[in-house]
XYZ file of C-alpha atoms in Angstrom:
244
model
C 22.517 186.774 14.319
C 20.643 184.756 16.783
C 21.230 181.545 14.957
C 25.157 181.984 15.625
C 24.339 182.742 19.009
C 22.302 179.911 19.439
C 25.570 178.281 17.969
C 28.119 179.913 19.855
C 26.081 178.830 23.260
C 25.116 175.132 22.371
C 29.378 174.839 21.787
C 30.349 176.375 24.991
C 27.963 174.376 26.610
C 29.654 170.983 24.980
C 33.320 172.707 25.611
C 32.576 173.481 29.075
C 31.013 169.871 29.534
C 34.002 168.291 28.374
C 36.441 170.393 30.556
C 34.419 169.070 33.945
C 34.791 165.771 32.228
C 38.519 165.983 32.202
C 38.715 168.004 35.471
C 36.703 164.656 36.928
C 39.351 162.306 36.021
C 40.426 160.311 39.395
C 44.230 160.490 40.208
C 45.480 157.467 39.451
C 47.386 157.436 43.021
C 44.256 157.162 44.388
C 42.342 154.559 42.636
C 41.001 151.853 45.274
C 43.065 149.233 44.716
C 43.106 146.750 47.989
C 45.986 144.664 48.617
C 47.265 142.303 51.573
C 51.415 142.786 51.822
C 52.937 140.610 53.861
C 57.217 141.555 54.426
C 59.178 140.128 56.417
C 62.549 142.380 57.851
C 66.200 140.437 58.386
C 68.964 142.590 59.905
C 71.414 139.634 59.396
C 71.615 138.825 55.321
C 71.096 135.805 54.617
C 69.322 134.533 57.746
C 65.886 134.200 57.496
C 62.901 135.752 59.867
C 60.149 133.312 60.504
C 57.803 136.691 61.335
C 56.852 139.193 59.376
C 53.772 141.440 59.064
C 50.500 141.767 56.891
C 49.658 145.496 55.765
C 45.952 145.968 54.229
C 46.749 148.826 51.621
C 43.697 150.556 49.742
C 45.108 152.465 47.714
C 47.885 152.631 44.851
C 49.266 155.448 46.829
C 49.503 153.626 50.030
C 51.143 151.206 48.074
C 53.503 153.195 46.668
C 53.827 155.040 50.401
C 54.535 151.765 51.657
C 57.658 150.653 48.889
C 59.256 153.913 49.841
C 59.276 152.332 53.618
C 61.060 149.498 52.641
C 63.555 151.621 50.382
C 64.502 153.143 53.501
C 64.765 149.924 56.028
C 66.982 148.754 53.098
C 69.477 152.011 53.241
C 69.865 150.902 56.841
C 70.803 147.526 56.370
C 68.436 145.532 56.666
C 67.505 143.114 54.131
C 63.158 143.310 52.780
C 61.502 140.396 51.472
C 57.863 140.745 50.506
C 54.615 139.694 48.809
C 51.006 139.453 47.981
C 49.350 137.548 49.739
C 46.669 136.954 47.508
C 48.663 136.762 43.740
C 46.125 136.554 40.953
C 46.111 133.160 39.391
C 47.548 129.505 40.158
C 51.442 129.210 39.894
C 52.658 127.450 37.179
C 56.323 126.807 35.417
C 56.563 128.613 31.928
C 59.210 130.884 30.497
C 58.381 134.920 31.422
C 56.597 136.618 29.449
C 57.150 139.930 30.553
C 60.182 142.271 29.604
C 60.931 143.051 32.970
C 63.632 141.152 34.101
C 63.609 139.177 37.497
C 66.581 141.061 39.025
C 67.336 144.693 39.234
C 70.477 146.878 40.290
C 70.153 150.831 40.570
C 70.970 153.840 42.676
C 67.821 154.698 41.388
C 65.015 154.690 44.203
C 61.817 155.227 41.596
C 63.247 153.220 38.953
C 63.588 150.021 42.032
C 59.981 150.948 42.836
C 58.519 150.506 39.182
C 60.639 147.366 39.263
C 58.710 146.341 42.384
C 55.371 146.937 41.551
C 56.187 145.197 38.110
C 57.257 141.927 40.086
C 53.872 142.396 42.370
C 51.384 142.310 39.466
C 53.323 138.842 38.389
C 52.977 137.570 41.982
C 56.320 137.391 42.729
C 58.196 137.572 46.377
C 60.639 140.441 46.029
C 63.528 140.317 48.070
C 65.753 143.951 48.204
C 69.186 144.896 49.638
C 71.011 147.611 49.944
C 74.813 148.278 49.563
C 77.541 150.704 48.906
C 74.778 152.876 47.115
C 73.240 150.630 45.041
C 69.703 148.765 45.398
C 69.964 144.974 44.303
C 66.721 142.923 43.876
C 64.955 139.286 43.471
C 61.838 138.563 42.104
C 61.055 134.494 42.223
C 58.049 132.157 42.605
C 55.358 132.599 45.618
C 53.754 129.433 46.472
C 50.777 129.456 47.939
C 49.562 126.177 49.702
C 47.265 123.563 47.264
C 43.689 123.895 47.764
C 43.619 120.557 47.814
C 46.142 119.696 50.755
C 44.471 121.658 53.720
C 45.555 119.420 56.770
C 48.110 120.523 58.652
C 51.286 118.559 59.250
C 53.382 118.335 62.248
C 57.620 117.991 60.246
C 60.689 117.536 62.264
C 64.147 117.701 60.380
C 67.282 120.336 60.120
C 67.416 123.317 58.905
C 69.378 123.273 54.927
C 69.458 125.415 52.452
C 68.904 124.314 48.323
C 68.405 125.790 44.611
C 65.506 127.643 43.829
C 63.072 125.793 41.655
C 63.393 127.121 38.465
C 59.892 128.065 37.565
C 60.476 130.718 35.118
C 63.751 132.829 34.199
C 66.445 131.559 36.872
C 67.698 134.038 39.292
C 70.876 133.329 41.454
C 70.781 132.223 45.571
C 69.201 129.677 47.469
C 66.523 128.870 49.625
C 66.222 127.771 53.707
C 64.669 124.232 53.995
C 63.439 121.653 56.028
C 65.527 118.276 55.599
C 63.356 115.377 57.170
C 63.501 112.165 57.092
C 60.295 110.685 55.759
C 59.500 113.746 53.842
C 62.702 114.513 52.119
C 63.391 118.154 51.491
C 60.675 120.669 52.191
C 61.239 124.240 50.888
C 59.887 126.829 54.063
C 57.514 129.170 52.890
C 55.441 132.117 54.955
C 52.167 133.046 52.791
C 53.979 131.131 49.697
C 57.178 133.548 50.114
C 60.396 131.255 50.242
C 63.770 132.910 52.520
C 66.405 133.477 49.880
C 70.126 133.619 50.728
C 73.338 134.614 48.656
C 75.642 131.836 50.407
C 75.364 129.256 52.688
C 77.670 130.876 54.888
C 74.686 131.313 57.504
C 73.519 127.408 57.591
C 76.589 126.661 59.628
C 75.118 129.201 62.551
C 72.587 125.936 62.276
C 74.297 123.223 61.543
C 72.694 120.274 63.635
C 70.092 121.740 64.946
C 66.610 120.054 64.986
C 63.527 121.344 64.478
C 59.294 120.465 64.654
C 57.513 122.890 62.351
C 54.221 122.729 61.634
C 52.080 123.910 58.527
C 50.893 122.590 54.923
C 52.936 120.438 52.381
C 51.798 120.976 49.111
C 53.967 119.801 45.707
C 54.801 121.868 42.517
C 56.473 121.252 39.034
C 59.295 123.513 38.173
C 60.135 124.261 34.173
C 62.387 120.922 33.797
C 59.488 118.717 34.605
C 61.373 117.741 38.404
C 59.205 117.707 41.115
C 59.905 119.211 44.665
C 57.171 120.119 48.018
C 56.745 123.000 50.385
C 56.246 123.685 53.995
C 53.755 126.309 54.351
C 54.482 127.600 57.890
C 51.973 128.107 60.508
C 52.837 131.133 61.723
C 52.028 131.244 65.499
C 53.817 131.905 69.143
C 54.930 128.377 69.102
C 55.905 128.147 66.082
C 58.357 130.985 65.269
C 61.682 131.027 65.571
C 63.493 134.352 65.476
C 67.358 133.509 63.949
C 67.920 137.601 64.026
């Protein structure tokens, strides 16, 4: 009898070790995760914001707290584009890997929020909508400034829009540039993110219009081979220009 009691205790001991074990397990929600997201807000579509805002998240459920914020500035109209500003890993042109397609349309708010924390791991600039119901989204290529080109230029030109390098699966739209003269055309990013538009409806609210930027021109390869450069804004006082 006392050997099956010895037994009986040395399993309830290992049964009620393993149940603190499991009880222990961290929420996933709040697993440290740290993150810098910067967005940028447009209540005209298709006209770009040269501002935005940088949001140090901790958490995933900050993170996921902070998607359902821009589910709801998009059910108001206004149009969310947004990244990390810190993607893992050098951008490159190859064909995507992942099943998760670069666009998205749903009425469905979690299944748009998977969708954008898909397109966040691959270090993608998600741009979202909202209309008649229905959630559309963009994921596309964030280019963050060449280590190797730090000094600053000073670019004056007008304001055009062109195709999105194709740097993995294409995605429809088109992107605000600078049009110079010595520089050719320089695709305007903010913390790598490039301004997407549906149309080029809004370029004719800027037709003519010259401009002196100033930030980092850096060059990239898209997935034909082709060649095109950036403009990295510097984001300062003097330097933004609010189109909203």
């Amino acid at each position: 009898m006392n050997t099956f009691s010895k037994i009986f205790a040395t399993m309830a001991v290992v049964l009620s070790f393993a149940a603190c074990e499991k009880n222990n397990v961290p929420d996933p929600s709040e697993v440290n995760h740290e993150r810098d997201i910067f967005y940028s807000v447009s209540e005209i579509p298709g006209m770009p914001n040269f501002s935005g805002t940088i949001t140090h998240l901790t958490t995933e459920a900050e993170w996921d707290a902070l998607l359902d914020q821009f589910c709801n500035m998009t059910r108001s109209g206004e149009q969310v584009t947004l990244c990390n500003t810190n993607p893992s890993g050098r951008i490159k042109a190859k064909k995507s890997s992942s099943n998760t397609p670069n666009t998205i349309s749903t009425q469905n708010r979690d299944e748009l929020k998977a969708w954008m924390k898909e397109m966040e791991k691959a270090g993608k600039t998600i741009n979202v909508t909202y209309s008649d119901g229905t959630w559309s989204g963009r994921a596309y290529a964030c280019f963050n400034p060449q280590a190797v080109q730090v000094e600053e230029m000073t670019c004056t030109g007008t304001f055009v829009l062109t195709g999105i390098p194709v740097m993995d699966d294409p995605i429809s739209g088109m992107v605000w540039a600078l049009q110079t003269n010595n520089l050719g055309t320089l695709i305007l990013t903010i913390h790598g993110m490039m301004l997407l538009t549906e149309s080029d409806e809004p370029v004719t609210m800027l037709d003519g219009i010259e401009v002196t930027l100033s930030g980092i021109v850096s060059t990239f390869t898209d997935i034909n081979g082709d060649s095109f450069s950036t403009l990295e804004l510097n984001i300062n006082e003097e330097n933004i220009i609010d189109l909203n």
